């Protein structure tokens, strides 16, 4: 996994995660280990991954292969420079990994969409008529996406209390378990990306927590959708897993009925199986796992999201983030938000004999975890953590 780190008085630069250490790629490059790849060491001295991403997938594959070769014999290869190239994670400060120009949040988790529909439209079909025809999404706020570990301030806003609009701190603060796609190359304005080409535009994936003020969101979202209930903060992992690392975890997606329109159709396996967890740690209690889910519950694939996003000619750029929306499973223990886990506050979630939650309290810490494990292959995603304060 790649990320941006600094330590001591050093400037932020590109690092590669290796166990509990960070391999300083600027130093590795300056020492000549990438010379035959003809890569300017300056690309690893940047405070975001965008220039590194712009090198393209063939170069990324060459770098990754070289890193694997070096790390297989790290004790010998780096014997004289180990302390220069390996930085303990405990000494490092992590930074937002990419310069994010635009952020789009999808609604691709069908079980989440059904649960929300059952809560708020109990007499109607839980899914709106368009849901199974296209990946629904909204454009979010890129400037308030923060790196994992950044404290999250409880937002103020307008919401209903006993049917009357009031202003104050949100009383229904929530998390959302999501994956974020990091876009790896641009398409020209006016030119769409076909579903067969879509995955070529993904540099990597990262865990993503789209914090949500449900009471503010509920009052404001009609007729134009999310605004202040969503734009105050989202948390992105400090580490980005290259998309090629997901290859061993491909699986068939759900049967899509009705069959999508031709530009969303594919005969290939475009879904992935990644195990996901959410842990809640109250300020005065023990950490507890409150959700176990999996990315295969997504109805729409990454490729379908990109194909639909650009079908009208929208241009994606390097570093853009496309989030999946909440990834909930089909059982209560797999719901990826407190909105679902507490069923909009009607069924408090019991953390211990004396502690329960409907929504997040000040001092609560939420941590998202993820990994892939299939047929002996394993990859790990970087955690996403945030603590609520007033």
mmCIF file of C-alpha atoms in Angstrom:
data_model
loop_
_atom_site.group_PDB
_atom_site.id
_atom_site.type_symbol
_atom_site.label_atom_id
_atom_site.label_comp_id
_atom_site.label_asym_id
_atom_site.label_seq_id
_atom_site.Cartn_x
_atom_site.Cartn_y
_atom_site.Cartn_z
ATOM 1 C CA UNK A 1 0.000 0.000 0.000
ATOM 2 C CA UNK A 2 1.117 3.538 -0.763
ATOM 3 C CA UNK A 3 0.654 6.610 1.398
ATOM 4 C CA UNK A 4 2.081 9.990 2.326
ATOM 5 C CA UNK A 5 4.055 10.293 5.559
ATOM 6 C CA UNK A 6 6.472 12.582 7.352
ATOM 7 C CA UNK A 7 8.685 12.182 10.395
ATOM 8 C CA UNK A 8 10.847 14.516 12.426
ATOM 9 C CA UNK A 9 11.490 17.651 10.364
ATOM 10 C CA UNK A 10 11.096 15.857 7.036
ATOM 11 C CA UNK A 11 8.608 16.990 4.438
ATOM 12 C CA UNK A 12 5.680 14.723 3.507
ATOM 13 C CA UNK A 13 6.692 12.147 0.894
ATOM 14 C CA UNK A 14 5.643 8.812 -0.639
ATOM 15 C CA UNK A 15 5.924 5.688 1.477
ATOM 16 C CA UNK A 16 5.208 1.998 1.010
ATOM 17 C CA UNK A 17 3.713 0.113 3.947
ATOM 18 C CA UNK A 18 5.726 -2.950 5.014
ATOM 19 C CA UNK A 19 4.474 -4.504 8.229
ATOM 20 C CA UNK A 20 4.909 -1.956 11.016
ATOM 21 C CA UNK A 21 7.412 0.027 8.953
ATOM 22 C CA UNK A 22 7.179 2.551 6.137
ATOM 23 C CA UNK A 23 9.643 2.202 3.291
ATOM 24 C CA UNK A 24 10.792 5.706 2.347
ATOM 25 C CA UNK A 25 10.606 5.575 -1.453
ATOM 26 C CA UNK A 26 12.416 8.868 -1.969
ATOM 27 C CA UNK A 27 15.475 7.520 -0.157
ATOM 28 C CA UNK A 28 15.198 4.154 -1.936
ATOM 29 C CA UNK A 29 15.144 5.995 -5.260
ATOM 30 C CA UNK A 30 18.062 8.288 -4.368
ATOM 31 C CA UNK A 31 20.092 5.202 -3.440
ATOM 32 C CA UNK A 32 19.689 3.974 -7.009
ATOM 33 C CA UNK A 33 17.327 1.026 -6.573
ATOM 34 C CA UNK A 34 14.966 2.362 -9.270
ATOM 35 C CA UNK A 35 17.635 3.645 -11.685
ATOM 36 C CA UNK A 36 16.869 1.150 -14.449
ATOM 37 C CA UNK A 37 13.189 2.107 -14.271
ATOM 38 C CA UNK A 38 14.179 5.684 -15.185
ATOM 39 C CA UNK A 39 12.028 7.320 -12.521
ATOM 40 C CA UNK A 40 12.838 10.807 -11.278
ATOM 41 C CA UNK A 41 13.331 10.577 -7.471
ATOM 42 C CA UNK A 42 11.455 13.876 -7.176
ATOM 43 C CA UNK A 43 8.175 12.054 -7.835
ATOM 44 C CA UNK A 44 8.564 10.364 -4.433
ATOM 45 C CA UNK A 45 9.245 13.683 -2.675
ATOM 46 C CA UNK A 46 5.740 15.055 -3.314
ATOM 47 C CA UNK A 47 3.190 15.704 -0.515
ATOM 48 C CA UNK A 48 0.462 13.759 -2.380
ATOM 49 C CA UNK A 49 0.399 10.647 -4.569
ATOM 50 C CA UNK A 50 -0.978 12.405 -7.664
ATOM 51 C CA UNK A 51 2.342 12.697 -9.536
ATOM 52 C CA UNK A 52 3.202 9.109 -8.649
ATOM 53 C CA UNK A 53 -0.223 7.955 -9.848
ATOM 54 C CA UNK A 54 0.282 9.860 -13.124
ATOM 55 C CA UNK A 55 3.255 7.599 -13.975
ATOM 56 C CA UNK A 56 0.711 5.014 -15.121
ATOM 57 C CA UNK A 57 0.016 1.369 -14.396
ATOM 58 C CA UNK A 58 2.955 -0.129 -16.339
ATOM 59 C CA UNK A 59 5.377 1.925 -14.223
ATOM 60 C CA UNK A 60 3.486 1.106 -11.033
ATOM 61 C CA UNK A 61 3.793 -2.602 -11.839
ATOM 62 C CA UNK A 62 7.526 -2.229 -12.393
ATOM 63 C CA UNK A 63 7.949 -0.419 -9.078
ATOM 64 C CA UNK A 64 5.879 -2.985 -7.226
ATOM 65 C CA UNK A 65 7.835 -5.873 -8.720
ATOM 66 C CA UNK A 66 11.106 -4.195 -7.749
ATOM 67 C CA UNK A 67 9.854 -3.577 -4.202
ATOM 68 C CA UNK A 68 8.884 -7.234 -3.847
ATOM 69 C CA UNK A 69 12.355 -8.272 -4.997
ATOM 70 C CA UNK A 70 14.064 -5.894 -2.579
ATOM 71 C CA UNK A 71 11.882 -6.814 0.384
ATOM 72 C CA UNK A 72 12.366 -10.554 -0.125
ATOM 73 C CA UNK A 73 16.001 -10.024 0.897
ATOM 74 C CA UNK A 74 15.676 -6.804 2.861
ATOM 75 C CA UNK A 75 18.199 -7.824 5.546
ATOM 76 C CA UNK A 76 20.902 -8.162 2.879
ATOM 77 C CA UNK A 77 19.810 -5.510 0.383
ATOM 78 C CA UNK A 78 19.342 -2.787 2.982
ATOM 79 C CA UNK A 79 21.912 -3.988 5.519
ATOM 80 C CA UNK A 80 23.865 -0.712 5.579
ATOM 81 C CA UNK A 81 20.938 1.668 5.131
ATOM 82 C CA UNK A 82 18.124 -0.018 7.066
ATOM 83 C CA UNK A 83 17.501 2.912 9.409
ATOM 84 C CA UNK A 84 17.480 5.330 6.481
ATOM 85 C CA UNK A 85 14.884 3.517 4.419
ATOM 86 C CA UNK A 86 12.662 1.883 7.060
ATOM 87 C CA UNK A 87 10.729 4.290 9.271
ATOM 88 C CA UNK A 88 8.738 2.818 12.191
ATOM 89 C CA UNK A 89 5.062 3.675 11.834
ATOM 90 C CA UNK A 90 5.061 4.932 15.412
ATOM 91 C CA UNK A 91 7.502 7.708 14.388
ATOM 92 C CA UNK A 92 5.519 8.805 11.350
ATOM 93 C CA UNK A 93 2.693 11.230 10.824
ATOM 94 C CA UNK A 94 0.311 10.247 8.055
ATOM 95 C CA UNK A 95 -1.230 12.721 5.624
ATOM 96 C CA UNK A 96 -4.141 12.684 3.191
ATOM 97 C CA UNK A 97 -2.795 10.451 0.402
ATOM 98 C CA UNK A 98 -4.115 12.307 -2.647
ATOM 99 C CA UNK A 99 -5.031 15.814 -3.723
ATOM 100 C CA UNK A 100 -8.765 15.352 -4.207
ATOM 101 C CA UNK A 101 -10.298 17.541 -6.875
ATOM 102 C CA UNK A 102 -13.771 15.994 -6.840
ATOM 103 C CA UNK A 103 -15.661 13.488 -4.708
ATOM 104 C CA UNK A 104 -18.756 11.497 -5.636
ATOM 105 C CA UNK A 105 -20.678 9.290 -3.218
ATOM 106 C CA UNK A 106 -22.683 6.414 -4.687
ATOM 107 C CA UNK A 107 -25.563 4.464 -3.163
ATOM 108 C CA UNK A 108 -24.457 1.057 -4.425
ATOM 109 C CA UNK A 109 -25.210 -0.999 -1.316
ATOM 110 C CA UNK A 110 -28.640 -2.440 -2.026
ATOM 111 C CA UNK A 111 -29.299 -3.762 1.484
ATOM 112 C CA UNK A 112 -28.579 -0.326 2.940
ATOM 113 C CA UNK A 113 -30.900 1.280 0.384
ATOM 114 C CA UNK A 114 -33.649 -1.234 1.201
ATOM 115 C CA UNK A 115 -33.265 -0.698 4.935
ATOM 116 C CA UNK A 116 -33.482 3.081 4.586
ATOM 117 C CA UNK A 117 -36.562 2.672 2.389
ATOM 118 C CA UNK A 118 -38.255 0.385 4.932
ATOM 119 C CA UNK A 119 -37.606 2.906 7.701
ATOM 120 C CA UNK A 120 -38.770 6.036 5.941
ATOM 121 C CA UNK A 121 -41.270 4.678 3.384
ATOM 122 C CA UNK A 122 -42.819 1.722 5.234
ATOM 123 C CA UNK A 123 -45.922 1.620 3.051
ATOM 124 C CA UNK A 124 -44.043 1.759 -0.259
ATOM 125 C CA UNK A 125 -41.476 -0.250 -2.175
ATOM 126 C CA UNK A 126 -38.214 0.123 -0.209
ATOM 127 C CA UNK A 127 -36.281 0.857 -3.406
ATOM 128 C CA UNK A 128 -37.067 3.889 -5.527
ATOM 129 C CA UNK A 129 -37.968 3.081 -9.167
ATOM 130 C CA UNK A 130 -34.561 4.070 -10.582
ATOM 131 C CA UNK A 131 -32.401 2.080 -8.157
ATOM 132 C CA UNK A 132 -31.956 -1.098 -10.233
ATOM 133 C CA UNK A 133 -31.551 0.815 -13.486
ATOM 134 C CA UNK A 134 -28.505 2.973 -12.661
ATOM 135 C CA UNK A 135 -25.941 3.582 -9.915
ATOM 136 C CA UNK A 136 -27.451 6.494 -7.975
ATOM 137 C CA UNK A 137 -24.998 9.054 -6.579
ATOM 138 C CA UNK A 138 -24.496 12.649 -5.461
ATOM 139 C CA UNK A 139 -21.518 14.989 -5.697
ATOM 140 C CA UNK A 140 -19.997 15.542 -2.251
ATOM 141 C CA UNK A 141 -17.567 17.988 -0.669
ATOM 142 C CA UNK A 142 -13.900 17.197 -1.383
ATOM 143 C CA UNK A 143 -12.437 19.876 0.915
ATOM 144 C CA UNK A 144 -13.736 18.225 4.093
ATOM 145 C CA UNK A 145 -12.266 14.763 3.415
ATOM 146 C CA UNK A 146 -9.646 14.160 6.114
ATOM 147 C CA UNK A 147 -7.036 11.497 6.731
ATOM 148 C CA UNK A 148 -7.671 8.666 9.188
ATOM 149 C CA UNK A 149 -7.003 9.700 12.784
ATOM 150 C CA UNK A 150 -8.330 13.244 12.391
ATOM 151 C CA UNK A 151 -10.837 14.062 15.197
ATOM 152 C CA UNK A 152 -14.368 14.731 13.930
ATOM 153 C CA UNK A 153 -16.291 17.677 15.324
ATOM 154 C CA UNK A 154 -20.016 17.179 15.858
ATOM 155 C CA UNK A 155 -21.709 19.456 13.315
ATOM 156 C CA UNK A 156 -24.323 22.075 14.012
ATOM 157 C CA UNK A 157 -27.327 22.391 11.793
ATOM 158 C CA UNK A 158 -31.067 22.671 11.431
ATOM 159 C CA UNK A 159 -33.289 19.690 12.152
ATOM 160 C CA UNK A 160 -36.743 18.828 13.440
ATOM 161 C CA UNK A 161 -37.498 18.308 17.103
ATOM 162 C CA UNK A 162 -41.112 17.369 17.875
ATOM 163 C CA UNK A 163 -42.029 18.579 14.403
ATOM 164 C CA UNK A 164 -40.467 22.031 14.837
ATOM 165 C CA UNK A 165 -37.232 23.208 13.151
ATOM 166 C CA UNK A 166 -34.455 23.898 15.673
ATOM 167 C CA UNK A 167 -30.751 24.712 15.415
ATOM 168 C CA UNK A 168 -27.972 23.018 17.354
ATOM 169 C CA UNK A 169 -25.471 20.157 17.459
ATOM 170 C CA UNK A 170 -26.616 17.065 15.593
ATOM 171 C CA UNK A 171 -28.339 14.559 17.858
ATOM 172 C CA UNK A 172 -28.076 11.699 15.357
ATOM 173 C CA UNK A 173 -24.428 11.526 14.314
ATOM 174 C CA UNK A 174 -23.552 8.371 12.395
ATOM 175 C CA UNK A 175 -20.788 6.598 10.465
ATOM 176 C CA UNK A 176 -20.996 4.886 7.083
ATOM 177 C CA UNK A 177 -18.875 1.883 6.106
ATOM 178 C CA UNK A 178 -17.669 2.501 2.545
ATOM 179 C CA UNK A 179 -14.855 1.889 0.088
ATOM 180 C CA UNK A 180 -13.294 4.743 -1.854
ATOM 181 C CA UNK A 181 -11.967 4.369 -5.396
ATOM 182 C CA UNK A 182 -8.942 6.540 -6.167
ATOM 183 C CA UNK A 183 -9.014 7.574 -9.824
ATOM 184 C CA UNK A 184 -5.751 6.913 -11.648
ATOM 185 C CA UNK A 185 -6.094 8.709 -14.983
ATOM 186 C CA UNK A 186 -8.262 11.291 -16.691
ATOM 187 C CA UNK A 187 -10.757 11.121 -19.519
ATOM 188 C CA UNK A 188 -11.331 14.142 -21.770
ATOM 189 C CA UNK A 189 -14.369 16.291 -21.102
ATOM 190 C CA UNK A 190 -17.211 15.083 -23.290
ATOM 191 C CA UNK A 191 -15.889 11.536 -23.702
ATOM 192 C CA UNK A 192 -17.373 8.706 -21.658
ATOM 193 C CA UNK A 193 -15.521 5.679 -20.274
ATOM 194 C CA UNK A 194 -16.836 2.312 -21.431
ATOM 195 C CA UNK A 195 -17.529 -0.356 -18.850
ATOM 196 C CA UNK A 196 -14.801 -2.547 -20.364
ATOM 197 C CA UNK A 197 -12.234 0.237 -19.887
ATOM 198 C CA UNK A 198 -13.485 1.477 -16.525
ATOM 199 C CA UNK A 199 -11.167 -0.505 -14.254
ATOM 200 C CA UNK A 200 -8.130 0.920 -16.080
ATOM 201 C CA UNK A 201 -9.082 4.268 -14.534
ATOM 202 C CA UNK A 202 -8.788 3.013 -10.939
ATOM 203 C CA UNK A 203 -5.409 3.481 -9.255
ATOM 204 C CA UNK A 204 -6.450 1.883 -5.988
ATOM 205 C CA UNK A 205 -8.985 1.550 -3.210
ATOM 206 C CA UNK A 206 -9.128 2.679 0.396
ATOM 207 C CA UNK A 207 -11.537 2.426 3.293
ATOM 208 C CA UNK A 208 -13.813 5.445 3.604
ATOM 209 C CA UNK A 209 -16.115 6.678 6.390
ATOM 210 C CA UNK A 210 -18.760 9.134 5.221
ATOM 211 C CA UNK A 211 -19.829 10.662 8.544
ATOM 212 C CA UNK A 212 -23.516 11.577 8.494
ATOM 213 C CA UNK A 213 -25.748 13.794 10.644
ATOM 214 C CA UNK A 214 -28.981 11.895 10.154
ATOM 215 C CA UNK A 215 -31.308 14.466 11.723
ATOM 216 C CA UNK A 216 -29.904 17.303 9.593
ATOM 217 C CA UNK A 217 -29.939 15.061 6.526
ATOM 218 C CA UNK A 218 -33.540 13.961 7.084
ATOM 219 C CA UNK A 219 -34.838 17.532 7.252
ATOM 220 C CA UNK A 220 -32.872 18.928 4.297
ATOM 221 C CA UNK A 221 -32.583 16.141 1.736
ATOM 222 C CA UNK A 222 -35.826 16.766 -0.171
ATOM 223 C CA UNK A 223 -35.877 17.815 -2.954
ATOM 224 C CA UNK A 224 -32.145 18.095 -3.802
ATOM 225 C CA UNK A 225 -30.448 15.447 -1.647
ATOM 226 C CA UNK A 226 -27.608 15.510 0.912
ATOM 227 C CA UNK A 227 -25.998 18.822 1.894
ATOM 228 C CA UNK A 228 -25.056 19.909 5.438
ATOM 229 C CA UNK A 229 -25.793 16.477 6.868
ATOM 230 C CA UNK A 230 -22.892 15.113 4.813
ATOM 231 C CA UNK A 231 -20.423 17.889 3.990
ATOM 232 C CA UNK A 232 -18.852 18.454 7.439
ATOM 233 C CA UNK A 233 -16.377 15.525 7.284
ATOM 234 C CA UNK A 234 -15.474 12.229 5.635
ATOM 235 C CA UNK A 235 -12.485 10.107 6.671
ATOM 236 C CA UNK A 236 -10.159 8.407 4.178
ATOM 237 C CA UNK A 237 -7.543 5.772 4.973
ATOM 238 C CA UNK A 238 -3.955 6.980 4.923
ATOM 239 C CA UNK A 239 -3.073 3.950 2.777
ATOM 240 C CA UNK A 240 -4.183 3.189 -0.781
ATOM 241 C CA UNK A 241 -4.143 -0.408 -2.001
ATOM 242 C CA UNK A 242 -3.235 -0.647 -5.716
ATOM 243 C CA UNK A 243 -6.177 -1.937 -7.702
ATOM 244 C CA UNK A 244 -4.181 -4.801 -9.238
ATOM 245 C CA UNK A 245 -3.828 -6.271 -5.740
ATOM 246 C CA UNK A 246 -7.559 -7.064 -5.814
ATOM 247 C CA UNK A 247 -7.275 -9.511 -8.714
ATOM 248 C CA UNK A 248 -7.292 -12.683 -6.535
ATOM 249 C CA UNK A 249 -10.546 -11.545 -4.919
ATOM 250 C CA UNK A 250 -12.775 -11.253 -7.975
ATOM 251 C CA UNK A 251 -16.224 -12.803 -7.633
ATOM 252 C CA UNK A 252 -19.461 -12.767 -9.579
ATOM 253 C CA UNK A 253 -21.816 -9.987 -8.607
ATOM 254 C CA UNK A 254 -25.534 -10.266 -7.873
ATOM 255 C CA UNK A 255 -27.983 -11.081 -10.644
ATOM 256 C CA UNK A 256 -29.164 -7.678 -11.828
ATOM 257 C CA UNK A 257 -32.844 -7.740 -12.652
ATOM 258 C CA UNK A 258 -33.995 -5.927 -14.687
ATOM 259 C CA UNK A 259 -30.968 -6.226 -16.944
ATOM 260 C CA UNK A 260 -29.203 -2.835 -17.045
ATOM 261 C CA UNK A 261 -29.024 -0.809 -20.229
ATOM 262 C CA UNK A 262 -26.223 -1.847 -22.624
ATOM 263 C CA UNK A 263 -23.641 0.702 -21.424
ATOM 264 C CA UNK A 264 -23.802 -0.903 -17.939
ATOM 265 C CA UNK A 265 -23.688 -4.514 -19.086
ATOM 266 C CA UNK A 266 -20.643 -6.767 -18.733
ATOM 267 C CA UNK A 267 -20.000 -10.483 -18.965
ATOM 268 C CA UNK A 268 -16.897 -10.369 -16.744
ATOM 269 C CA UNK A 269 -16.671 -10.702 -12.970
ATOM 270 C CA UNK A 270 -16.439 -7.106 -11.819
ATOM 271 C CA UNK A 271 -17.167 -7.567 -8.108
ATOM 272 C CA UNK A 272 -14.739 -8.341 -5.272
ATOM 273 C CA UNK A 273 -14.956 -10.075 -1.927
ATOM 274 C CA UNK A 274 -13.361 -8.032 0.854
ATOM 275 C CA UNK A 275 -14.207 -8.572 4.517
ATOM 276 C CA UNK A 276 -15.123 -5.379 6.357
ATOM 277 C CA UNK A 277 -15.571 -4.564 10.038
ATOM 278 C CA UNK A 278 -16.615 -1.597 12.160
ATOM 279 C CA UNK A 279 -15.361 -1.207 15.740
ATOM 280 C CA UNK A 280 -16.828 1.247 18.259
ATOM 281 C CA UNK A 281 -14.751 2.316 21.267
ATOM 282 C CA UNK A 282 -16.668 4.446 23.809
ATOM 283 C CA UNK A 283 -14.543 6.857 25.822
ATOM 284 C CA UNK A 284 -15.466 4.990 29.013
ATOM 285 C CA UNK A 285 -15.753 1.422 27.741
ATOM 286 C CA UNK A 286 -14.247 -1.471 25.825
ATOM 287 C CA UNK A 287 -13.823 -1.567 22.065
ATOM 288 C CA UNK A 288 -16.439 -3.780 20.399
ATOM 289 C CA UNK A 289 -17.041 -4.938 16.835
ATOM 290 C CA UNK A 290 -20.530 -3.779 15.859
ATOM 291 C CA UNK A 291 -20.557 -4.728 12.168
ATOM 292 C CA UNK A 292 -19.117 -7.446 9.921
ATOM 293 C CA UNK A 293 -19.876 -6.970 6.242
ATOM 294 C CA UNK A 294 -18.353 -7.649 2.816
ATOM 295 C CA UNK A 295 -17.886 -5.712 -0.409
ATOM 296 C CA UNK A 296 -19.681 -8.421 -2.409
ATOM 297 C CA UNK A 297 -22.966 -7.036 -1.042
ATOM 298 C CA UNK A 298 -22.648 -4.072 -3.407
ATOM 299 C CA UNK A 299 -25.293 -4.182 -6.132
ATOM 300 C CA UNK A 300 -23.362 -2.024 -8.589
ATOM 301 C CA UNK A 301 -19.715 -2.787 -9.421
ATOM 302 C CA UNK A 302 -16.832 -0.307 -9.441
ATOM 303 C CA UNK A 303 -16.791 -0.472 -13.252
ATOM 304 C CA UNK A 304 -20.518 0.276 -13.491
ATOM 305 C CA UNK A 305 -20.107 3.282 -11.199
ATOM 306 C CA UNK A 306 -17.393 4.748 -13.429
ATOM 307 C CA UNK A 307 -19.241 3.976 -16.672
ATOM 308 C CA UNK A 308 -22.395 5.670 -15.401
ATOM 309 C CA UNK A 309 -20.505 8.608 -13.863
ATOM 310 C CA UNK A 310 -18.954 9.475 -17.230
ATOM 311 C CA UNK A 311 -21.686 8.430 -19.673
ATOM 312 C CA UNK A 312 -22.752 12.042 -20.106
ATOM 313 C CA UNK A 313 -19.191 13.209 -20.727
ATOM 314 C CA UNK A 314 -18.121 14.063 -17.171
ATOM 315 C CA UNK A 315 -14.321 14.127 -16.945
ATOM 316 C CA UNK A 316 -12.636 12.309 -14.068
ATOM 317 C CA UNK A 317 -9.196 13.424 -12.899
ATOM 318 C CA UNK A 318 -6.289 11.800 -11.088
ATOM 319 C CA UNK A 319 -6.966 11.803 -7.354
ATOM 320 C CA UNK A 320 -10.750 12.015 -7.582
ATOM 321 C CA UNK A 321 -12.542 9.857 -5.017
ATOM 322 C CA UNK A 322 -15.610 7.780 -5.854
ATOM 323 C CA UNK A 323 -17.141 6.218 -2.745
ATOM 324 C CA UNK A 324 -19.428 3.209 -2.858
ATOM 325 C CA UNK A 325 -22.030 4.233 -0.345
ATOM 326 C CA UNK A 326 -22.793 2.227 2.782
ATOM 327 C CA UNK A 327 -21.939 -1.460 2.465
ATOM 328 C CA UNK A 328 -24.504 -3.376 4.513
ATOM 329 C CA UNK A 329 -25.170 -7.072 4.448
ATOM 330 C CA UNK A 330 -28.514 -8.837 4.692
ATOM 331 C CA UNK A 331 -28.420 -9.563 8.443
ATOM 332 C CA UNK A 332 -28.534 -7.073 11.366
ATOM 333 C CA UNK A 333 -24.925 -7.744 12.409
ATOM 334 C CA UNK A 334 -23.744 -6.733 8.938
ATOM 335 C CA UNK A 335 -25.401 -3.315 8.762
ATOM 336 C CA UNK A 336 -22.851 -0.620 7.935
ATOM 337 C CA UNK A 337 -24.370 2.314 9.838
ATOM 338 C CA UNK A 338 -25.920 3.034 13.236
ATOM 339 C CA UNK A 339 -29.025 4.228 11.417
ATOM 340 C CA UNK A 340 -29.599 0.580 10.507
ATOM 341 C CA UNK A 341 -28.029 -1.083 13.540
ATOM 342 C CA UNK A 342 -30.374 0.868 15.871
ATOM 343 C CA UNK A 343 -33.150 1.002 13.290
ATOM 344 C CA UNK A 344 -33.320 4.792 13.420
ATOM 345 C CA UNK A 345 -33.015 4.783 17.189
ATOM 346 C CA UNK A 346 -35.893 2.395 17.844
ATOM 347 C CA UNK A 347 -33.637 -0.534 18.828
ATOM 348 C CA UNK A 348 -30.645 0.680 20.877
ATOM 349 C CA UNK A 349 -27.417 -1.175 20.215
ATOM 350 C CA UNK A 350 -26.174 -2.661 23.507
ATOM 351 C CA UNK A 351 -22.389 -2.434 23.869
ATOM 352 C CA UNK A 352 -22.299 -3.699 27.456
ATOM 353 C CA UNK A 353 -24.597 -4.140 30.435
ATOM 354 C CA UNK A 354 -24.500 -0.400 31.090
ATOM 355 C CA UNK A 355 -23.740 1.128 27.669
ATOM 356 C CA UNK A 356 -25.899 1.377 24.568
ATOM 357 C CA UNK A 357 -26.035 3.540 21.459
ATOM 358 C CA UNK A 358 -28.608 4.733 19.008
ATOM 359 C CA UNK A 359 -26.190 7.242 17.459
ATOM 360 C CA UNK A 360 -22.650 8.367 18.277
ATOM 361 C CA UNK A 361 -21.758 10.064 21.556
ATOM 362 C CA UNK A 362 -18.925 12.531 22.119
ATOM 363 C CA UNK A 363 -15.730 10.619 22.838
ATOM 364 C CA UNK A 364 -16.732 7.619 20.723
ATOM 365 C CA UNK A 365 -14.050 6.318 18.364
ATOM 366 C CA UNK A 366 -15.046 4.489 15.198
ATOM 367 C CA UNK A 367 -12.532 2.292 13.350
ATOM 368 C CA UNK A 368 -13.149 0.666 9.966
ATOM 369 C CA UNK A 369 -11.075 -2.392 9.029
ATOM 370 C CA UNK A 370 -10.868 -4.424 5.837
ATOM 371 C CA UNK A 371 -9.001 -7.263 4.190
ATOM 372 C CA UNK A 372 -9.242 -9.820 1.437
ATOM 373 C CA UNK A 373 -8.628 -13.500 2.064
ATOM 374 C CA UNK A 374 -9.445 -16.101 -0.583
ATOM 375 C CA UNK A 375 -7.733 -19.296 -1.722
ATOM 376 C CA UNK A 376 -4.686 -18.544 0.413
ATOM 377 C CA UNK A 377 -4.191 -15.007 -0.934
ATOM 378 C CA UNK A 378 -4.454 -12.069 1.476
ATOM 379 C CA UNK A 379 -4.338 -8.290 1.326
ATOM 380 C CA UNK A 380 -5.050 -5.772 4.072
ATOM 381 C CA UNK A 381 -6.581 -2.332 3.777
ATOM 382 C CA UNK A 382 -5.438 0.529 5.972
ATOM 383 C CA UNK A 383 -7.714 1.280 8.932
ATOM 384 C CA UNK A 384 -9.886 4.395 9.113
ATOM 385 C CA UNK A 385 -10.310 5.897 12.572
ATOM 386 C CA UNK A 386 -12.050 8.996 13.883
ATOM 387 C CA UNK A 387 -13.064 10.225 17.343
ATOM 388 C CA UNK A 388 -16.106 12.447 17.907
ATOM 389 C CA UNK A 389 -15.807 15.689 19.878
ATOM 390 C CA UNK A 390 -18.105 18.653 20.453
#
